[in-house]
mmCIF file of C-alpha atoms and ligand atoms in Angstrom:
data_model
loop_
_atom_site.group_PDB
_atom_site.id
_atom_site.type_symbol
_atom_site.label_atom_id
_atom_site.label_comp_id
_atom_site.label_asym_id
_atom_site.label_seq_id
_atom_site.Cartn_x
_atom_site.Cartn_y
_atom_site.Cartn_z
ATOM 1 C CA MET D 26 20.770 -19.249 31.066
ATOM 2 C CA GLY D 27 19.682 -21.458 33.974
ATOM 3 C CA LYS D 28 16.023 -21.749 34.858
ATOM 4 C CA ILE D 29 14.772 -19.025 37.171
ATOM 5 C CA LYS D 30 11.709 -19.293 39.394
ATOM 6 C CA THR D 31 9.277 -16.683 38.105
ATOM 7 C CA THR D 32 6.953 -15.230 40.755
ATOM 8 C CA ILE D 33 3.652 -14.097 39.272
ATOM 9 C CA ILE D 34 1.613 -11.566 41.256
ATOM 10 C CA LYS D 35 -1.640 -9.758 40.564
ATOM 11 C CA VAL D 36 -1.579 -6.053 41.374
ATOM 12 C CA SER D 37 -4.458 -3.581 41.275
ATOM 13 C CA LYS D 38 -4.125 -1.028 38.472
ATOM 14 C CA GLN D 39 -6.205 1.628 40.224
ATOM 15 C CA ASN D 40 -4.534 1.185 43.580
ATOM 16 C CA PRO D 41 -1.221 -0.700 43.329
ATOM 17 C CA GLU D 42 -0.656 -2.482 46.660
ATOM 18 C CA LYS D 43 2.465 -0.961 48.249
ATOM 19 C CA ASN D 44 3.741 -4.249 49.704
ATOM 20 C CA LEU D 45 3.519 -5.986 46.323
ATOM 21 C CA ILE D 46 5.182 -3.116 44.465
ATOM 22 C CA ALA D 47 7.967 -3.223 47.088
ATOM 23 C CA LYS D 48 8.635 -6.872 46.212
ATOM 24 C CA GLY D 49 9.076 -5.932 42.547
ATOM 25 C CA ALA D 50 11.230 -2.936 43.449
ATOM 26 C CA ASN D 51 13.504 -5.121 45.608
ATOM 27 C CA ILE D 52 14.117 -7.393 42.637
ATOM 28 C CA ILE D 53 14.927 -4.407 40.405
ATOM 29 C CA LYS D 54 17.288 -2.958 43.046
ATOM 30 C CA SER D 55 19.107 -6.254 43.398
ATOM 31 C CA GLY D 56 19.691 -6.540 39.646
ATOM 32 C CA GLY D 57 16.785 -8.830 38.669
ATOM 33 C CA LEU D 58 14.114 -8.685 35.961
ATOM 34 C CA VAL D 59 10.475 -7.714 36.525
ATOM 35 C CA ALA D 60 7.795 -7.588 33.809
ATOM 36 C CA PHE D 61 5.101 -4.977 34.434
ATOM 37 C CA PRO D 62 2.174 -3.392 32.608
ATOM 38 C CA THR D 63 2.385 0.045 31.009
ATOM 39 C CA GLU D 64 -0.313 1.912 29.087
ATOM 40 C CA THR D 65 1.186 0.655 25.793
ATOM 41 C CA VAL D 66 2.316 -2.992 26.220
ATOM 42 C CA TYR D 67 3.967 -5.008 29.029
ATOM 43 C CA GLY D 68 7.591 -4.031 29.656
ATOM 44 C CA LEU D 69 10.517 -6.157 30.824
ATOM 45 C CA GLY D 70 12.249 -4.038 33.444
ATOM 46 C CA ALA D 71 15.715 -3.888 34.981
ATOM 47 C CA ASP D 72 17.703 -1.232 36.845
ATOM 48 C CA GLY D 73 18.665 1.035 33.941
ATOM 49 C CA LEU D 74 21.912 2.115 35.599
ATOM 50 C CA ASN D 75 23.141 -1.412 36.342
ATOM 51 C CA GLU D 76 24.948 -2.789 33.298
ATOM 52 C CA GLU D 77 24.826 -6.408 34.481
ATOM 53 C CA ALA D 78 21.071 -6.189 35.105
ATOM 54 C CA VAL D 79 20.446 -4.635 31.681
ATOM 55 C CA LYS D 80 22.419 -7.408 29.982
ATOM 56 C CA LYS D 81 19.961 -9.914 31.471
ATOM 57 C CA ILE D 82 17.145 -8.247 29.505
ATOM 58 C CA PHE D 83 18.916 -8.954 26.204
ATOM 59 C CA LEU D 84 19.514 -12.560 27.237
ATOM 60 C CA ALA D 85 15.953 -13.234 28.415
ATOM 61 C CA LYS D 86 14.411 -11.764 25.251
ATOM 62 C CA GLY D 87 17.044 -12.984 22.818
ATOM 63 C CA ARG D 88 17.282 -9.342 21.741
ATOM 64 C CA PRO D 89 20.065 -8.267 19.372
ATOM 65 C CA GLN D 90 22.724 -6.237 21.255
ATOM 66 C CA ASP D 91 22.573 -3.379 18.764
ATOM 67 C CA ASN D 92 18.924 -2.586 19.532
ATOM 68 C CA PRO D 93 18.913 0.108 22.241
ATOM 69 C CA LEU D 94 16.471 0.223 25.171
ATOM 70 C CA ILE D 95 14.101 2.894 26.453
ATOM 71 C CA LEU D 96 14.615 4.209 29.992
ATOM 72 C CA HIS D 97 11.393 4.744 31.944
ATOM 73 C CA VAL D 98 11.143 7.475 34.572
ATOM 74 C CA ALA D 99 8.462 8.347 37.123
ATOM 75 C CA ASP D 100 8.913 12.129 36.937
ATOM 76 C CA LYS D 101 10.543 14.710 34.712
ATOM 77 C CA GLU D 102 13.257 15.563 37.237
ATOM 78 C CA GLN D 103 14.646 12.051 36.842
ATOM 79 C CA VAL D 104 15.683 12.899 33.250
ATOM 80 C CA TYR D 105 18.323 15.532 34.119
ATOM 81 C CA PRO D 106 21.137 13.250 35.354
ATOM 82 C CA LEU D 107 20.666 10.978 32.319
ATOM 83 C CA VAL D 108 21.132 13.618 29.611
ATOM 84 C CA LYS D 109 23.480 16.429 28.540
ATOM 85 C CA SER D 110 20.667 18.963 28.176
ATOM 86 C CA ILE D 111 16.926 19.297 27.618
ATOM 87 C CA SER D 112 15.884 21.639 24.806
ATOM 88 C CA LYS D 113 12.911 24.002 25.117
ATOM 89 C CA GLU D 114 11.106 21.927 22.529
ATOM 90 C CA ALA D 115 11.653 18.711 24.501
ATOM 91 C CA GLN D 116 10.494 20.449 27.659
ATOM 92 C CA ARG D 117 7.259 21.545 26.009
ATOM 93 C CA LEU D 118 6.608 18.036 24.680
ATOM 94 C CA MET D 119 7.274 16.521 28.106
ATOM 95 C CA GLU D 120 4.736 18.974 29.580
ATOM 96 C CA SER D 121 2.149 18.104 26.943
ATOM 97 C CA PHE D 122 2.579 14.357 26.528
ATOM 98 C CA TRP D 123 4.089 12.930 29.737
ATOM 99 C CA PRO D 124 3.095 10.711 31.326
ATOM 100 C CA GLY D 125 2.214 9.047 28.036
ATOM 101 C CA PRO D 126 3.344 7.011 25.022
ATOM 102 C CA LEU D 127 5.955 9.462 23.708
ATOM 103 C CA THR D 128 9.639 8.475 23.859
ATOM 104 C CA LEU D 129 12.144 11.292 23.346
ATOM 105 C CA LEU D 130 15.796 10.981 22.349
ATOM 106 C CA PHE D 131 18.350 13.046 24.284
ATOM 107 C CA LYS D 132 22.140 13.311 24.159
ATOM 108 C CA ARG D 133 23.161 10.853 26.853
ATOM 109 C CA SER D 134 25.222 11.566 29.971
ATOM 110 C CA SER D 135 28.035 9.285 31.116
ATOM 111 C CA LEU D 136 25.722 7.815 33.760
ATOM 112 C CA VAL D 137 23.888 5.803 31.103
ATOM 113 C CA PRO D 138 25.465 2.373 30.489
ATOM 114 C CA ASN D 139 26.609 1.626 26.940
ATOM 115 C CA CYS D 140 24.408 -1.417 26.583
ATOM 116 C CA ILE D 141 21.289 0.774 27.034
ATOM 117 C CA THR D 142 22.122 2.942 24.032
ATOM 118 C CA ALA D 143 23.844 0.240 21.979
ATOM 119 C CA GLY D 144 26.787 2.597 21.645
ATOM 120 C CA LEU D 145 24.730 5.534 20.242
ATOM 121 C CA ASP D 146 25.275 8.995 21.716
ATOM 122 C CA THR D 147 21.545 9.400 22.368
ATOM 123 C CA VAL D 148 19.363 7.830 25.048
ATOM 124 C CA ALA D 149 15.616 7.197 24.661
ATOM 125 C CA ILE D 150 13.455 8.152 27.661
ATOM 126 C CA ARG D 151 9.765 8.200 28.477
ATOM 127 C CA MET D 152 7.408 8.489 31.434
ATOM 128 C CA PRO D 153 4.685 5.843 31.195
ATOM 129 C CA ASN D 154 1.075 6.624 32.062
ATOM 130 C CA HIS D 155 0.237 3.613 34.192
ATOM 131 C CA PRO D 156 -0.112 3.582 38.005
ATOM 132 C CA ILE D 157 1.724 0.241 38.374
ATOM 133 C CA ALA D 158 4.638 1.279 36.158
ATOM 134 C CA LEU D 159 4.981 4.624 37.944
ATOM 135 C CA ALA D 160 4.766 3.025 41.408
ATOM 136 C CA LEU D 161 7.404 0.442 40.498
ATOM 137 C CA ILE D 162 9.830 3.055 39.141
ATOM 138 C CA GLN D 163 9.303 5.266 42.203
ATOM 139 C CA ALA D 164 9.810 2.420 44.660
ATOM 140 C CA SER D 165 12.913 1.204 42.784
ATOM 141 C CA ASP D 166 14.329 4.734 42.843
ATOM 142 C CA VAL D 167 16.176 4.249 39.527
ATOM 143 C CA PRO D 168 15.224 4.708 35.876
ATOM 144 C CA ILE D 169 13.925 1.346 34.632
ATOM 145 C CA ALA D 170 15.134 0.042 31.270
ATOM 146 C CA ALA D 171 12.210 -1.763 29.690
ATOM 147 C CA PRO D 172 11.682 -3.084 26.184
ATOM 148 C CA SER D 173 8.487 -4.992 25.444
ATOM 149 C CA ALA D 174 8.261 -8.172 27.541
ATOM 150 C CA ASN D 175 8.160 -10.678 24.673
ATOM 151 C CA THR D 176 10.688 -12.984 23.073
ATOM 152 C CA SER D 177 12.408 -10.891 20.393
ATOM 153 C CA GLY D 178 10.618 -11.103 17.072
ATOM 154 C CA LYS D 179 7.259 -12.151 18.522
ATOM 155 C CA PRO D 180 4.171 -9.950 18.901
ATOM 156 C CA SER D 181 4.401 -7.622 21.912
ATOM 157 C CA PRO D 182 2.492 -8.660 25.067
ATOM 158 C CA THR D 183 -0.760 -6.919 25.979
ATOM 159 C CA LEU D 184 -1.737 -9.460 28.679
ATOM 160 C CA ALA D 185 0.277 -11.047 31.503
ATOM 161 C CA SER D 186 -0.474 -14.443 29.928
ATOM 162 C CA HIS D 187 1.538 -13.395 26.851
ATOM 163 C CA VAL D 188 4.515 -12.584 29.079
ATOM 164 C CA ILE D 189 4.156 -15.923 30.888
ATOM 165 C CA GLU D 190 4.112 -17.713 27.538
ATOM 166 C CA ASP D 191 7.392 -16.094 26.444
ATOM 167 C CA LEU D 192 9.386 -15.475 29.614
ATOM 168 C CA ASN D 193 8.282 -17.873 32.368
ATOM 169 C CA GLY D 194 11.443 -19.402 33.854
ATOM 170 C CA LYS D 195 13.627 -16.636 32.406
ATOM 171 C CA ILE D 196 12.780 -13.660 34.620
ATOM 172 C CA HIS D 197 12.214 -13.144 38.348
ATOM 173 C CA MET D 198 8.740 -11.621 38.511
ATOM 174 C CA ILE D 199 5.700 -10.889 36.376
ATOM 175 C CA ILE D 200 3.276 -8.251 37.654
ATOM 176 C CA ASP D 201 -0.172 -8.988 36.265
ATOM 177 C CA GLY D 202 -2.083 -5.713 36.070
ATOM 178 C CA GLY D 203 -4.641 -6.801 33.482
ATOM 179 C CA LYS D 204 -4.902 -5.803 29.832
ATOM 180 C CA THR D 205 -2.760 -2.868 28.662
ATOM 181 C CA GLY D 206 -4.597 0.174 27.313
ATOM 182 C CA ILE D 207 -3.246 1.343 23.966
ATOM 183 C CA GLY D 208 -1.917 -1.966 22.714
ATOM 184 C CA VAL D 209 0.924 -0.650 20.501
ATOM 185 C CA GLU D 210 4.251 0.735 21.715
ATOM 186 C CA SER D 211 5.267 4.351 22.256
ATOM 187 C CA THR D 212 6.092 6.836 19.510
ATOM 188 C CA VAL D 213 9.864 7.394 19.277
ATOM 189 C CA LEU D 214 10.691 11.027 18.420
ATOM 190 C CA ASP D 215 14.121 12.409 17.492
ATOM 191 C CA LEU D 216 14.556 16.150 18.030
ATOM 192 C CA SER D 217 18.301 16.233 17.353
ATOM 193 C CA GLY D 218 18.249 17.012 13.604
ATOM 194 C CA ASP D 219 17.051 19.963 11.507
ATOM 195 C CA LYS D 220 13.543 18.590 11.544
ATOM 196 C CA PRO D 221 11.804 16.620 14.293
ATOM 197 C CA LEU D 222 11.499 13.034 13.087
ATOM 198 C CA ILE D 223 9.268 10.149 14.127
ATOM 199 C CA LEU D 224 11.536 7.102 14.173
ATOM 200 C CA ARG D 225 8.777 4.731 15.244
ATOM 201 C CA PRO D 226 5.063 5.536 15.014
ATOM 202 C CA GLY D 227 3.179 4.681 18.193
ATOM 203 C CA GLY D 228 0.631 5.674 20.807
ATOM 204 C CA VAL D 229 1.002 9.444 20.225
ATOM 205 C CA THR D 230 -0.104 10.143 16.654
ATOM 206 C CA LEU D 231 1.515 12.321 13.973
ATOM 207 C CA GLU D 232 -1.610 14.498 14.033
ATOM 208 C CA GLU D 233 -1.325 15.039 17.810
ATOM 209 C CA LEU D 234 2.384 15.847 17.524
ATOM 210 C CA ARG D 235 1.761 18.328 14.686
ATOM 211 C CA GLU D 236 -0.430 20.423 16.998
ATOM 212 C CA HIS D 237 2.732 21.079 19.000
ATOM 213 C CA LEU D 238 5.422 20.578 16.348
ATOM 214 C CA PRO D 239 4.059 21.649 12.948
ATOM 215 C CA TYR D 240 7.127 20.414 11.030
ATOM 216 C CA VAL D 241 7.375 16.918 12.452
ATOM 217 C CA GLU D 242 7.764 14.186 9.839
ATOM 218 C CA GLU D 243 8.244 10.448 9.666
ATOM 219 C CA ASP D 244 11.714 9.010 9.140
ATOM 220 C CA LEU D 245 12.062 8.153 5.434
ATOM 221 C CA SER D 246 12.631 4.478 6.198
ATOM 222 C CA LEU D 247 9.048 4.323 7.542
ATOM 223 C CA ILE D 248 7.515 5.750 4.383
ATOM 224 C CA LYS D 249 9.553 4.161 1.597
ATOM 225 C CA ASP D 250 9.728 0.427 1.071
ATOM 226 C CA ASP D 251 13.292 0.976 -0.132
ATOM 227 C CA LYS D 252 15.623 -1.528 1.550
ATOM 228 C CA ASP D 253 18.616 0.815 1.116
ATOM 229 C CA ILE D 254 17.317 3.422 3.549
ATOM 230 C CA VAL D 255 18.726 2.556 6.962
ATOM 231 C CA PRO D 256 16.243 3.296 9.759
ATOM 232 C CA LYS D 257 17.539 5.734 12.409
ATOM 233 C CA SER D 258 15.869 3.575 15.039
ATOM 234 C CA PRO D 259 17.817 0.296 15.074
ATOM 235 C CA GLY D 260 14.736 -1.652 16.192
ATOM 236 C CA GLN D 261 12.942 -0.847 12.954
ATOM 237 C CA LYS D 262 15.310 -2.918 10.855
ATOM 238 C CA TYR D 263 14.408 -6.234 12.454
ATOM 239 C CA LYS D 264 11.670 -8.678 11.610
ATOM 240 C CA HIS D 265 9.245 -8.028 14.398
ATOM 241 C CA TYR D 266 5.826 -8.713 15.812
ATOM 242 C CA ALA D 267 5.821 -11.870 13.728
ATOM 243 C CA PRO D 268 3.370 -14.722 14.238
ATOM 244 C CA LYS D 269 4.443 -18.309 13.424
ATOM 245 C CA GLY D 270 2.208 -18.452 10.375
ATOM 246 C CA GLU D 271 3.202 -16.675 7.180
ATOM 247 C CA MET D 272 1.301 -13.400 7.008
ATOM 248 C CA TYR D 273 0.120 -11.479 3.943
ATOM 249 C CA LEU D 274 -1.080 -7.906 4.381
ATOM 250 C CA PHE D 275 -3.633 -6.608 1.874
ATOM 251 C CA VAL D 276 -3.971 -2.902 1.137
ATOM 252 C CA GLY D 277 -6.626 -1.227 -0.973
ATOM 253 C CA SER D 278 -10.342 -0.536 -0.821
ATOM 254 C CA VAL D 279 -12.290 -2.670 1.636
ATOM 255 C CA ASP D 280 -14.224 -4.427 -1.144
ATOM 256 C CA ASN D 281 -11.048 -5.234 -3.087
ATOM 257 C CA MET D 282 -9.304 -6.554 0.024
ATOM 258 C CA VAL D 283 -12.217 -8.821 0.903
ATOM 259 C CA GLN D 284 -12.395 -10.186 -2.629
ATOM 260 C CA ALA D 285 -8.641 -10.811 -2.870
ATOM 261 C CA ILE D 286 -8.490 -12.410 0.574
ATOM 262 C CA GLU D 287 -11.335 -14.768 -0.346
ATOM 263 C CA GLU D 288 -9.452 -15.831 -3.477
ATOM 264 C CA TYR D 289 -6.184 -16.361 -1.620
ATOM 265 C CA ALA D 290 -7.954 -18.230 1.195
ATOM 266 C CA ASN D 291 -9.634 -20.532 -1.262
ATOM 267 C CA ARG D 292 -6.368 -21.253 -3.055
ATOM 268 C CA TYR D 293 -4.397 -21.972 0.145
ATOM 269 C CA ILE D 294 -7.148 -24.123 1.625
ATOM 270 C CA HIS D 295 -7.114 -26.228 -1.541
ATOM 271 C CA MET D 296 -3.372 -26.634 -1.084
ATOM 272 C CA GLY D 297 -4.139 -28.171 2.322
ATOM 273 C CA LYS D 298 -3.058 -25.137 4.369
ATOM 274 C CA LYS D 299 -4.748 -23.933 7.526
ATOM 275 C CA VAL D 300 -5.743 -20.341 6.796
ATOM 276 C CA GLY D 301 -6.476 -17.524 9.261
ATOM 277 C CA ILE D 302 -8.187 -14.315 8.204
ATOM 278 C CA MET D 303 -7.602 -11.133 10.180
ATOM 279 C CA ALA D 304 -10.812 -9.261 9.491
ATOM 280 C CA THR D 305 -12.790 -6.373 10.981
ATOM 281 C CA GLU D 306 -16.320 -6.122 12.370
ATOM 282 C CA GLU D 307 -17.500 -4.664 9.071
ATOM 283 C CA THR D 308 -16.144 -7.523 6.964
ATOM 284 C CA LYS D 309 -16.015 -10.670 9.113
ATOM 285 C CA ALA D 310 -19.395 -12.008 7.944
ATOM 286 C CA LYS D 311 -18.325 -11.822 4.309
ATOM 287 C CA TYR D 312 -15.793 -14.644 4.483
ATOM 288 C CA LYS D 313 -16.989 -18.172 3.923
ATOM 289 C CA GLU D 314 -13.937 -20.234 4.821
ATOM 290 C CA GLY D 315 -10.861 -20.061 7.040
ATOM 291 C CA ILE D 316 -10.456 -19.162 10.708
ATOM 292 C CA ILE D 317 -11.824 -15.646 10.937
ATOM 293 C CA LEU D 318 -10.846 -13.309 13.786
ATOM 294 C CA SER D 319 -11.982 -9.694 13.951
ATOM 295 C CA LEU D 320 -9.686 -6.923 15.209
ATOM 296 C CA GLY D 321 -12.636 -4.642 15.940
ATOM 297 C CA SER D 322 -14.456 -1.925 14.074
ATOM 298 C CA ARG D 323 -12.851 0.203 11.347
ATOM 299 C CA GLU D 324 -14.693 3.090 13.009
ATOM 300 C CA ASN D 325 -12.758 2.476 16.235
ATOM 301 C CA LYS D 326 -9.059 2.148 15.478
ATOM 302 C CA GLU D 327 -8.174 2.392 19.170
ATOM 303 C CA GLU D 328 -9.937 -0.938 19.554
ATOM 304 C CA ILE D 329 -7.989 -2.374 16.608
ATOM 305 C CA ALA D 330 -4.700 -1.241 18.208
ATOM 306 C CA GLN D 331 -5.681 -2.893 21.493
ATOM 307 C CA ASN D 332 -6.477 -6.200 19.828
ATOM 308 C CA LEU D 333 -3.744 -6.439 17.185
ATOM 309 C CA PHE D 334 -0.995 -8.282 19.075
ATOM 310 C CA SER D 335 -3.344 -10.593 20.979
ATOM 311 C CA THR D 336 -5.048 -11.547 17.697
ATOM 312 C CA LEU D 337 -1.690 -12.396 16.122
ATOM 313 C CA ARG D 338 -0.965 -14.622 19.115
ATOM 314 C CA MET D 339 -4.389 -16.265 18.789
ATOM 315 C CA PHE D 340 -3.562 -17.302 15.247
ATOM 316 C CA ASP D 341 -0.407 -18.926 16.655
ATOM 317 C CA GLU D 342 -2.509 -20.844 19.182
ATOM 318 C CA LYS D 343 -4.753 -22.051 16.393
ATOM 319 C CA ASP D 344 -1.647 -23.148 14.494
ATOM 320 C CA VAL D 345 -2.558 -21.523 11.195
ATOM 321 C CA ASP D 346 -0.059 -21.783 8.344
ATOM 322 C CA ILE D 347 -1.165 -18.613 6.581
ATOM 323 C CA ILE D 348 -2.632 -15.349 7.894
ATOM 324 C CA LEU D 349 -4.438 -13.113 5.413
ATOM 325 C CA ALA D 350 -4.815 -9.669 6.978
ATOM 326 C CA GLU D 351 -6.911 -6.676 5.964
ATOM 327 C CA GLY D 352 -5.039 -3.375 6.113
ATOM 328 C CA ILE D 353 -6.624 -0.317 7.651
ATOM 329 C CA ASP D 354 -6.254 3.392 6.897
ATOM 330 C CA PHE D 355 -3.129 5.272 8.008
ATOM 331 C CA LYS D 356 -4.821 8.156 9.795
ATOM 332 C CA ASP D 357 -4.192 8.715 13.519
ATOM 333 C CA ILE D 358 -3.287 5.492 15.359
ATOM 334 C CA GLY D 359 -3.662 3.718 11.974
ATOM 335 C CA MET D 360 -0.060 4.665 11.176
ATOM 336 C CA ALA D 361 1.266 2.718 14.182
ATOM 337 C CA ILE D 362 -1.076 -0.201 13.495
ATOM 338 C CA MET D 363 -0.005 -0.460 9.844
ATOM 339 C CA ASN D 364 3.676 -0.183 10.831
ATOM 340 C CA ARG D 365 3.251 -3.239 13.112
ATOM 341 C CA MET D 366 1.189 -5.130 10.531
ATOM 342 C CA LYS D 367 3.773 -4.532 7.792
ATOM 343 C CA LYS D 368 6.523 -5.839 10.039
ATOM 344 C CA ALA D 369 4.445 -8.821 11.105
ATOM 345 C CA ALA D 370 3.980 -9.584 7.404
ATOM 346 C CA GLY D 371 7.750 -9.321 6.867
ATOM 347 C CA GLY D 372 7.279 -7.409 3.616
ATOM 348 C CA ASN D 373 4.500 -9.619 2.161
ATOM 349 C CA ILE D 374 2.291 -6.735 1.099
ATOM 350 C CA ILE D 375 -0.330 -7.184 -1.585
ATOM 351 C CA LYS D 376 -1.804 -4.055 -3.144
ATOM 352 C CA VAL D 377 -5.300 -4.643 -4.526
HETATM 353 P P1 AMP U 1 10.984 -1.729 22.497
HETATM 354 O O1 AMP U 1 11.135 -1.062 23.816
HETATM 355 O O2 AMP U 1 11.325 -3.167 22.431
HETATM 356 O O3 AMP U 1 9.623 -1.473 21.957
HETATM 357 O O4 AMP U 1 12.014 -1.007 21.532
HETATM 358 C C1 AMP U 1 12.491 0.307 21.734
HETATM 359 C C2 AMP U 1 12.583 1.037 20.418
HETATM 360 O O5 AMP U 1 13.205 2.305 20.622
HETATM 361 C C3 AMP U 1 13.403 0.279 19.383
HETATM 362 O O6 AMP U 1 12.816 0.408 18.107
HETATM 363 C C4 AMP U 1 14.735 1.029 19.451
HETATM 364 O O7 AMP U 1 15.468 0.906 18.269
HETATM 365 C C5 AMP U 1 14.301 2.461 19.741
HETATM 366 N N1 AMP U 1 15.377 3.223 20.391
HETATM 367 C C6 AMP U 1 15.786 3.113 21.668
HETATM 368 N N2 AMP U 1 16.835 3.949 21.899
HETATM 369 C C7 AMP U 1 17.102 4.588 20.742
HETATM 370 C C8 AMP U 1 18.066 5.548 20.321
HETATM 371 N N3 AMP U 1 18.977 6.029 21.168
HETATM 372 N N4 AMP U 1 18.044 5.970 19.037
HETATM 373 C C9 AMP U 1 17.114 5.500 18.177
HETATM 374 N N5 AMP U 1 16.176 4.579 18.503
HETATM 375 C C10 AMP U 1 16.155 4.122 19.766
HETATM 376 MG MG1 MG U 2 9.642 -4.573 21.353
#
């Protein structure tokens, strides 16, 4: 892929400037790539109905072809031409959670290019809750295909600087709208089977979904560490969100985690390794050696979600060889946070 000149523009989140949004929309309409903020993470957008444009997303990210993309719409009406039908259940969820971090799977219509769905008969759609994202989709007048705007395998971007780091020279425009809100990606929900299934935990929690869908469960591949269970969401099978350093995720009581991390840190430092510790406000003062970064307070998991990916990238900047990370509890947004941490650790999980 030849080098592309990437235009970087700052746009107001509260009041997206129409003339600037129009520039982004023109790029989308002419088949180019525009990164933009959403309420979850930054997305890398292309015209979702233009096969050639969508292929550029895979190239720029180095994304495997068999990992399907989410289509982003600016209103519910935009869903109809993309799908075979919308069930009552889906309609109710769209009313309750859109705009917001809930992605729903629908049987696709023939309008949706194959490369969006990676050959599956379902298409994933959501309506983001971010003024810039909504303005860009509206002005482009097409559904926008947008995976996270990072190089495949790396932590997702929550700041425009993360996108610049990964994609400068590979895409046409980056819209800088400041820090994203939630910090982890959307929840992917499959309503096509006997039971509603969460294929990827995310910004909408299991507890919130259960208020509307009492029987919703997580896909087995998310619960069991069994390698033989194939995830229904192709993206879940890849190494993901991974920093350059080798990460170990500790799970157990806070005291046990702190003690084990101290022991591991001491051992690795004696081996001459540069060690990072991913701690929390409650524990950060307890460590005596290593590069200690706090994700935020255990009492405020929303804050931890917001800081997770940027903290992983900070460890990269500091060039640590080893990252020792404290786990957090699985309740509410904790489920999405732990899903990302487990993937970042690539299976290095230490129960203490
Ligand atoms: P990203 O936008 O990069 O955060 O990734 C989108 C996620 O949605 C990936 O985990 C995909 O595997 C998942 N996804 C997208 N479309 C489908 C689909 N039709 N069926 C199952 N999972 C999907
Ligand atoms: Mg992604």
